[in-house]
Coordinates of C-alpha atoms in Angstrom, one line a residue:
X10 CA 37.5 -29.1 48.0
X11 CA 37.2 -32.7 49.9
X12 CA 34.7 -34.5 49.5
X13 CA 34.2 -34.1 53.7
X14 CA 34.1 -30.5 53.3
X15 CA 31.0 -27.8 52.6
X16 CA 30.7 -24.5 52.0
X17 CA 27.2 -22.1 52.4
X18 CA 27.8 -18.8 51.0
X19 CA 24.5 -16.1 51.0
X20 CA 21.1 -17.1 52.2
X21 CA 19.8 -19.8 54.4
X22 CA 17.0 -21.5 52.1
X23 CA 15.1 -24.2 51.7
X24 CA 17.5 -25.2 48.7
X25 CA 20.3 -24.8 51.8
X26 CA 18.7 -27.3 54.0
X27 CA 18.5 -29.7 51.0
X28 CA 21.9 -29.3 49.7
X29 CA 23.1 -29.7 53.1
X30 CA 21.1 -33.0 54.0
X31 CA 22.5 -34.3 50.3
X32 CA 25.9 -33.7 52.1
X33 CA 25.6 -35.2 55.1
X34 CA 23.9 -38.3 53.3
X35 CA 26.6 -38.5 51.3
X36 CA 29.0 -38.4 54.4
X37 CA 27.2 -40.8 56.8
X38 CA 29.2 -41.7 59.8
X39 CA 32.0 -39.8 58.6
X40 CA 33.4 -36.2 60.1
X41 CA 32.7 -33.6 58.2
X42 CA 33.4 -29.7 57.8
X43 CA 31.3 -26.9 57.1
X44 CA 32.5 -23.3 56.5
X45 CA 29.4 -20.9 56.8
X46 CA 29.2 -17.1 55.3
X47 CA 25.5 -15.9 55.5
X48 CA 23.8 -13.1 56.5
X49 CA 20.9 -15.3 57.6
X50 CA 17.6 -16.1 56.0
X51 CA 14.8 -18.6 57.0
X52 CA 14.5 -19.6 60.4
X53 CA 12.8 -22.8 59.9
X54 CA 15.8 -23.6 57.0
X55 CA 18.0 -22.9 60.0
X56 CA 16.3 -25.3 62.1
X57 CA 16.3 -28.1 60.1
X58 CA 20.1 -27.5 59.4
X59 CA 21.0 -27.0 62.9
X60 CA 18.9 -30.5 63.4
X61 CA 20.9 -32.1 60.9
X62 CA 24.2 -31.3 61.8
X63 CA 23.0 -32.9 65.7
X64 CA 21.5 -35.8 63.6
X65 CA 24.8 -37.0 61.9
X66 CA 26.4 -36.1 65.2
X67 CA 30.1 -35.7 63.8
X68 CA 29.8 -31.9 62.1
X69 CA 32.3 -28.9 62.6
X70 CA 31.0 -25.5 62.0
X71 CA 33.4 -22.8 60.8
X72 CA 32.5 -19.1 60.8
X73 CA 34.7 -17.4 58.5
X74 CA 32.8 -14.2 57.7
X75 CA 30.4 -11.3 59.1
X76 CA 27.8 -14.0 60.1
X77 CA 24.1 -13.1 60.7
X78 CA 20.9 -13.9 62.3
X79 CA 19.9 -17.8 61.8
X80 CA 24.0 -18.2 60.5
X81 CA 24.8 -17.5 64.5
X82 CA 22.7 -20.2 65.9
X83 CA 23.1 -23.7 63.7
X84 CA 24.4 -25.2 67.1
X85 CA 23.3 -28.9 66.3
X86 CA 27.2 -28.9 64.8
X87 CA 29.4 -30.5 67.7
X88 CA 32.0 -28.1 67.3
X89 CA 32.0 -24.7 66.6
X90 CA 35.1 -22.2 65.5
X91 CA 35.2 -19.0 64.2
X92 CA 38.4 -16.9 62.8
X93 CA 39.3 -13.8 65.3
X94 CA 38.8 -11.3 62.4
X95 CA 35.3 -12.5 62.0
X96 CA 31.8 -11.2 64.0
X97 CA 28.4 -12.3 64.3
X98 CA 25.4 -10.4 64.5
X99 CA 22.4 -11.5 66.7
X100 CA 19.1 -9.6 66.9
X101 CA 15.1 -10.2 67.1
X102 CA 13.4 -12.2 64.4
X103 CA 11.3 -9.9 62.4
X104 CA 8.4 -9.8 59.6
X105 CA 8.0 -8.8 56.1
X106 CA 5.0 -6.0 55.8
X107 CA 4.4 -4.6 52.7
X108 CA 4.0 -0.8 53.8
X109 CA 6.2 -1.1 56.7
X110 CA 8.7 -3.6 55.5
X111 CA 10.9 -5.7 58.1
X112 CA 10.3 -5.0 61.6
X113 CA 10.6 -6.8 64.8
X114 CA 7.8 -7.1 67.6
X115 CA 9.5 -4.3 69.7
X116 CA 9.1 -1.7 66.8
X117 CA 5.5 -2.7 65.5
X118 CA 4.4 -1.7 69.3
X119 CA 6.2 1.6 69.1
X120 CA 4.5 2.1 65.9
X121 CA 1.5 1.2 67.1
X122 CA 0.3 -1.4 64.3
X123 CA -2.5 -3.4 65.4
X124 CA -1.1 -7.2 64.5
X125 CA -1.6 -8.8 68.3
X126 CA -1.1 -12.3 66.4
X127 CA 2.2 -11.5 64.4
X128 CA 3.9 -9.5 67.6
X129 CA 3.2 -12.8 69.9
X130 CA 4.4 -15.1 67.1
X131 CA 7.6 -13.2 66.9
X132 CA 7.8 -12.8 70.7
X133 CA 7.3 -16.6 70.7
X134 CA 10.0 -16.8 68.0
X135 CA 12.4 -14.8 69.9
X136 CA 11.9 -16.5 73.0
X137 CA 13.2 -20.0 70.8
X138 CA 16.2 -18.5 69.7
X139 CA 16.8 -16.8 73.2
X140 CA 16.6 -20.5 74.9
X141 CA 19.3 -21.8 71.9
X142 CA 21.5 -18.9 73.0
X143 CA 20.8 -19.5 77.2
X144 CA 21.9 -23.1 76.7
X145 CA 25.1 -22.9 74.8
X146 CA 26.1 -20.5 77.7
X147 CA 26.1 -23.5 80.1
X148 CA 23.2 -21.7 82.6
X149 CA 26.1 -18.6 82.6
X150 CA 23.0 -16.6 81.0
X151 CA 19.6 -16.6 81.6
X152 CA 17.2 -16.6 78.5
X153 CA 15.7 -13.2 79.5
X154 CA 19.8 -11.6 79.4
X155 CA 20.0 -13.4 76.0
X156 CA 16.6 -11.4 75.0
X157 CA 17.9 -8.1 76.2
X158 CA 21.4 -8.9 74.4
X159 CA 18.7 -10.0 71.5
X160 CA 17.1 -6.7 71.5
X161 CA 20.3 -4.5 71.7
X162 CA 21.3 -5.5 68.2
X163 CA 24.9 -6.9 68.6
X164 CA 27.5 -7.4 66.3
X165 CA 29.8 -9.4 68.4
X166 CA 33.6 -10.2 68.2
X167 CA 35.1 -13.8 68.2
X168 CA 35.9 -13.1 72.0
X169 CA 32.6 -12.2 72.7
X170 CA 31.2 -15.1 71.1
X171 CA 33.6 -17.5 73.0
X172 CA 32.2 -15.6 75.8
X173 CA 28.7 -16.2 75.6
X174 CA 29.4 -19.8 74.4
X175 CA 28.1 -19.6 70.6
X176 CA 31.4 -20.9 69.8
X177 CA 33.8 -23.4 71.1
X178 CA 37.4 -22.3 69.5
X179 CA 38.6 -18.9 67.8
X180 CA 41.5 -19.4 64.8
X181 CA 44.0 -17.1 65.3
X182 CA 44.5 -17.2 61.7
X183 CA 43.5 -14.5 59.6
X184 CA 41.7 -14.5 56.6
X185 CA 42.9 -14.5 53.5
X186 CA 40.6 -12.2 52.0
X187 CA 38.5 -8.7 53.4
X188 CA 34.6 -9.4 53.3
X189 CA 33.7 -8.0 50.0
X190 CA 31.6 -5.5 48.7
X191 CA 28.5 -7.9 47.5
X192 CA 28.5 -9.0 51.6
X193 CA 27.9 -5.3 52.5
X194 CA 25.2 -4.9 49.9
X195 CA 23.3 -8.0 51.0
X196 CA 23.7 -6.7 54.6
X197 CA 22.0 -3.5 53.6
X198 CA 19.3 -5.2 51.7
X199 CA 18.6 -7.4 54.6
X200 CA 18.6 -4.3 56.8
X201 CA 21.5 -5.6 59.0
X202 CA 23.9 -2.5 60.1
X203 CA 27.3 -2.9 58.9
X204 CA 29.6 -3.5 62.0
X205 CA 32.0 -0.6 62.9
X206 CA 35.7 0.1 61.8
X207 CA 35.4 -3.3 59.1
X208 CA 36.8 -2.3 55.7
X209 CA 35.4 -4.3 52.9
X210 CA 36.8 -5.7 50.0
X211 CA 37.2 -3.9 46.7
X212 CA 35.2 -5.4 44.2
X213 CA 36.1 -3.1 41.5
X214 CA 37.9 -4.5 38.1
X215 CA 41.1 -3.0 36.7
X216 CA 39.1 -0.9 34.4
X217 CA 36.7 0.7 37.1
X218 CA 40.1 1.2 39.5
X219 CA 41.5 3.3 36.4
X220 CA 38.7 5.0 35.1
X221 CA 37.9 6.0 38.9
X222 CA 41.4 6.9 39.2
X223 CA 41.2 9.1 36.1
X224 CA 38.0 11.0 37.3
X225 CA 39.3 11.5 40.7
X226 CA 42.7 13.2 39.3
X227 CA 40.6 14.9 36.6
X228 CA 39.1 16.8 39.5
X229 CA 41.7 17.6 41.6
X230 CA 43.7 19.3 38.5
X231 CA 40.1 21.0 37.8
X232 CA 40.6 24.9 39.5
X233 CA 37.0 25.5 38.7
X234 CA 34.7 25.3 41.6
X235 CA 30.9 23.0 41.2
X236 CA 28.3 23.9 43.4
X237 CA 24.4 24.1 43.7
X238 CA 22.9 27.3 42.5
X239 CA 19.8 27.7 44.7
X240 CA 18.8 31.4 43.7
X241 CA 16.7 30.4 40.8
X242 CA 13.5 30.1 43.2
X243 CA 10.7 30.3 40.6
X244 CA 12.7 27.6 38.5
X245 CA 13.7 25.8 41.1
X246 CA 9.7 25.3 42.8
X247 CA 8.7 24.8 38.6
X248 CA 10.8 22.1 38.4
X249 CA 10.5 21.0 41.7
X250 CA 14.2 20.7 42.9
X251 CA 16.6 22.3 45.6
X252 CA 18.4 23.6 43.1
X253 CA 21.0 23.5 39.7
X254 CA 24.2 22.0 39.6
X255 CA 26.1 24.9 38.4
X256 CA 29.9 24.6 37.3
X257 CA 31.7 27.9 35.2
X258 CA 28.7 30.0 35.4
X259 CA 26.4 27.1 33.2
X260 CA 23.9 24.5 34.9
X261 CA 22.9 21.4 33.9
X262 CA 19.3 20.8 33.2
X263 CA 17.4 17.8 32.0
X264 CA 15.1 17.0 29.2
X265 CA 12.5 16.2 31.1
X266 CA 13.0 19.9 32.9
X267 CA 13.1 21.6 29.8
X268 CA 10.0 19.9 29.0
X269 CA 8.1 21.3 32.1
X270 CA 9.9 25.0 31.7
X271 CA 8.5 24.6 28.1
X272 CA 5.0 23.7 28.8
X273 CA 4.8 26.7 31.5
X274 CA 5.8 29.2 29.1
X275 CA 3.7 28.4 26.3
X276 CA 0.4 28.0 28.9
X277 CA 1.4 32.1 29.5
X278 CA 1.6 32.8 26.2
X279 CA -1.8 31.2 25.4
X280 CA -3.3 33.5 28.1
X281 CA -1.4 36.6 26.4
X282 CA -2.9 36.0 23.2
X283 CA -6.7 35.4 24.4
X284 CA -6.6 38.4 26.5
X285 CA -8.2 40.5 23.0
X286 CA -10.3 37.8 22.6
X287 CA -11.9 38.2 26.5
X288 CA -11.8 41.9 25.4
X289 CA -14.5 40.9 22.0
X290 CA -16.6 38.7 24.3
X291 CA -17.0 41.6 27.0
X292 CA -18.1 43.9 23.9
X293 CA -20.2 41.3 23.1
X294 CA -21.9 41.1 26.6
X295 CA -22.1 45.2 26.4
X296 CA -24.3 45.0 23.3
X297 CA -26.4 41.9 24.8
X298 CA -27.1 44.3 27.9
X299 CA -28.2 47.2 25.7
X300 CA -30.8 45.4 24.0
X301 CA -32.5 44.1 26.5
X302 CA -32.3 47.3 28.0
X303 CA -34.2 48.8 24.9
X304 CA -36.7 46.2 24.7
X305 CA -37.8 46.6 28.7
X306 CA -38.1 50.4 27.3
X307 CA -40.2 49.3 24.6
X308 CA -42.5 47.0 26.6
X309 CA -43.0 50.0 29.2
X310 CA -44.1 52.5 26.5
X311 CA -46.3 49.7 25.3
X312 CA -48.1 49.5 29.0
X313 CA -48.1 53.2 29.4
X314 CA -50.3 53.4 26.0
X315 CA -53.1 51.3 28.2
X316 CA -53.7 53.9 30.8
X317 CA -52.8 57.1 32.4
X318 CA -53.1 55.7 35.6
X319 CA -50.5 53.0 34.3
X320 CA -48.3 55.5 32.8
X321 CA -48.0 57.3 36.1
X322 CA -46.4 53.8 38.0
X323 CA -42.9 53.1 37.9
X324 CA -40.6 50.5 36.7
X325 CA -42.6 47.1 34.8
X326 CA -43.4 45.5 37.6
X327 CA -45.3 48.4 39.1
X328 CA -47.2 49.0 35.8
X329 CA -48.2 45.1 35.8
X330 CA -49.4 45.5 39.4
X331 CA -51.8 48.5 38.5
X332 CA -52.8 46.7 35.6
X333 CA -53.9 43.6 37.7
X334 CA -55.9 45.7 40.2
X335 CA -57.7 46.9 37.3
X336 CA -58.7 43.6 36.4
X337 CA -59.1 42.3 40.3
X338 CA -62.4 45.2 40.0
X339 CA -64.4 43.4 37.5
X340 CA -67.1 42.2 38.8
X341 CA -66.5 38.3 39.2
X342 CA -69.9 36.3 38.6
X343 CA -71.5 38.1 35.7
X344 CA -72.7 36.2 32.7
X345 CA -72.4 37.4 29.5
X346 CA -75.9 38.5 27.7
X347 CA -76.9 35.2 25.5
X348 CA -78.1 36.5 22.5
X349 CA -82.3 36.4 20.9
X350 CA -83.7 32.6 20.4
X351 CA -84.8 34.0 16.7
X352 CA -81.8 35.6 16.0
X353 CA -79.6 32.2 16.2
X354 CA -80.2 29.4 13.5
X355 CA -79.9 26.0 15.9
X356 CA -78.9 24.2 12.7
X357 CA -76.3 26.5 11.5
X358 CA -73.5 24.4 12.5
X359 CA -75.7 21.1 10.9
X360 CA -74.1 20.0 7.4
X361 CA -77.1 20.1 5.2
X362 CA -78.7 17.0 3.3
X363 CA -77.6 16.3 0.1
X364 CA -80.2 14.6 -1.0
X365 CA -83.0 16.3 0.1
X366 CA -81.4 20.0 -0.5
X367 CA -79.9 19.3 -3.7
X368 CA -80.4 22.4 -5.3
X369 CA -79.0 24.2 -2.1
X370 CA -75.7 22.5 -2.1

């Protein structure tokens, strides 16, 4: 490639901006070319591109791909072509979120997120890029018609691009090679629809091409029919699928589901075998019941013994109510009779002397 001629493939980055200024540096006050196939990326990368291009004044932008988002509006380049077999998509800045990924001001309103400061930045944002779009129109579009073409998500032909004025000449010429497969994938990551009726490039080696090939005529000669068995319900909700491939009456299952199938079986089993065990420890709670049964028997043959007019009462607790009243009738206040002064030895609770009772020791 010339020395007077640049290529930017994949994302605008900062590392874009830089390798274009190095470019132009190298280039000063000479024309140069700059063929562009980008799905977009930073907007303020974009900016200072689009600033550079008008900076060294003598810059012509080719779009020679499915161009995107900041790739559609570097218009600091003094001219601007774009092959007829080529589109560009234009649509609302948006904002990483980490629940609610990319979205754009419209859809965090309809969603109802409360981030007042992030929807009037990217309004604010949108109205910038509107105002780059009104003005390469020549005053033919307002930038509120540039907004509502903003908001409606366009990919746009090279005809409707000379249209609107994003570009100054179409090349009749075709490509010489379909957009390929990685471009569709970094579309998808990016969350920019693929446009309609484009076929893409087949990245495939030789080897993949056969070994596809070979599969696909595999199953053609194959008379035996593949689909999903669904009538294995309590499987099915243990596993927690839709369903089992099944192919000549056999399905395929994975270790992982044999594992889960396996642990529910032996859980049952477990249960079967300690059902005689429940049975001991109910016998066991049997016995405990009898005893104590026998031992209230006891204790109420016991209170009987005390009176007759206990014996005649019902149940324990009514025997240790008639035994209380018995009590309750003793007079309360009534000392017991001290015994005879002479009768008592004071000193009998005096350890004697041993040295004057000796003997008595």
């Amino acid at each position: 490639m010339a020395k007077n001629n640049l290529r930017i493939d994949g994302e605008i980055s900062s590392y874009t901006a830089w390798r274009v200024g190095q470019f132009l540096l190298e280039n000063k006050d000479k024309a140069v070319t700059v063929t562009l196939s980008s799905f977009g990326g930073d907007i303020a990368s974009a900016v200072k591109i689009s600033h550079a291009f008008a900076n060294h004044g003598n810059v012509t932008l080719i779009h020679d791909s499915y161009n995107a988002s900041a790739a559609t509006w570097l218009f600091g380049a003094k001219n601007i072509k774009m092959y007829s077999d080529c589109m560009l998509y234009i649509h609302c800045s948006s904002k990483d979120y980490y629940y609610w990924q990319s979205m754009n001001a419209e859809e965090l309103k309809a969603l109802g997120v409360k981030h007042e400061e992030d929807i009037k930045q990217l309004e604010t944002v949108d109205r910038i890029i509107a105002q780059k779009y009104a003005d390469r129109s020549n005053g033919k579009y307002s930038v509120d018609d540039m907004l509502s073409l903003m908001k409606s998500h366009p990919w746009l032909t090279a005809e409707q691009c000379l249209e609107y004025g994003f570009i100054d000449e179409i090349i009749s010429e075709k490509m010489p090679s379909r957009p390929s497969n990685s471009m569709q994938a970094e579309f998808k990551n990016c969350a920019i629809p693929l446009p309609e009726g484009i076929v893409f490039q087949d990245d495939r080696s030789l080897l993949q091409k056969l070994a596809d090939l070979f599969k696909a005529n595999s199953n053609i000669n194959n008379n035996s029919t593949e689909f999903m068995n669904k009538k294995f319900v309590t499987v099915n909700s243990l596993v927690n699928v839709e369903g089992f491939d099944e192919k000549d009456g056999k399905v395929v299952m994975t270790a992982e589901q044999m594992q889960v199938i396996e642990d529910a079986l032996v859980e049952k089993n477990n249960k079967i075998e300690n059902h005689g065990s429940l049975e001991s420890e109910l016998s066991t709670v049997k016995d405990a019941k009898k005893k104590a049964e026998d031992s209230l028997a006891a204790a109420s043959k016991a209170l009987d013994a005390i009176s007759d007019d206990v014996k005649k009462e019902e149940g324990i607790d009514n025997k240790i109510k008639k035994i209380k009243e018995v009590f309750d009738k003793i007079p309360a206040g009534v000392a017991a009779p001290n015994p005879k002064s002479e009768d008592v030895d004071p000193y009998s609770d005096c350890r004697k002397d041993p040295v004057n009772n000796y003997f008595d020791e």
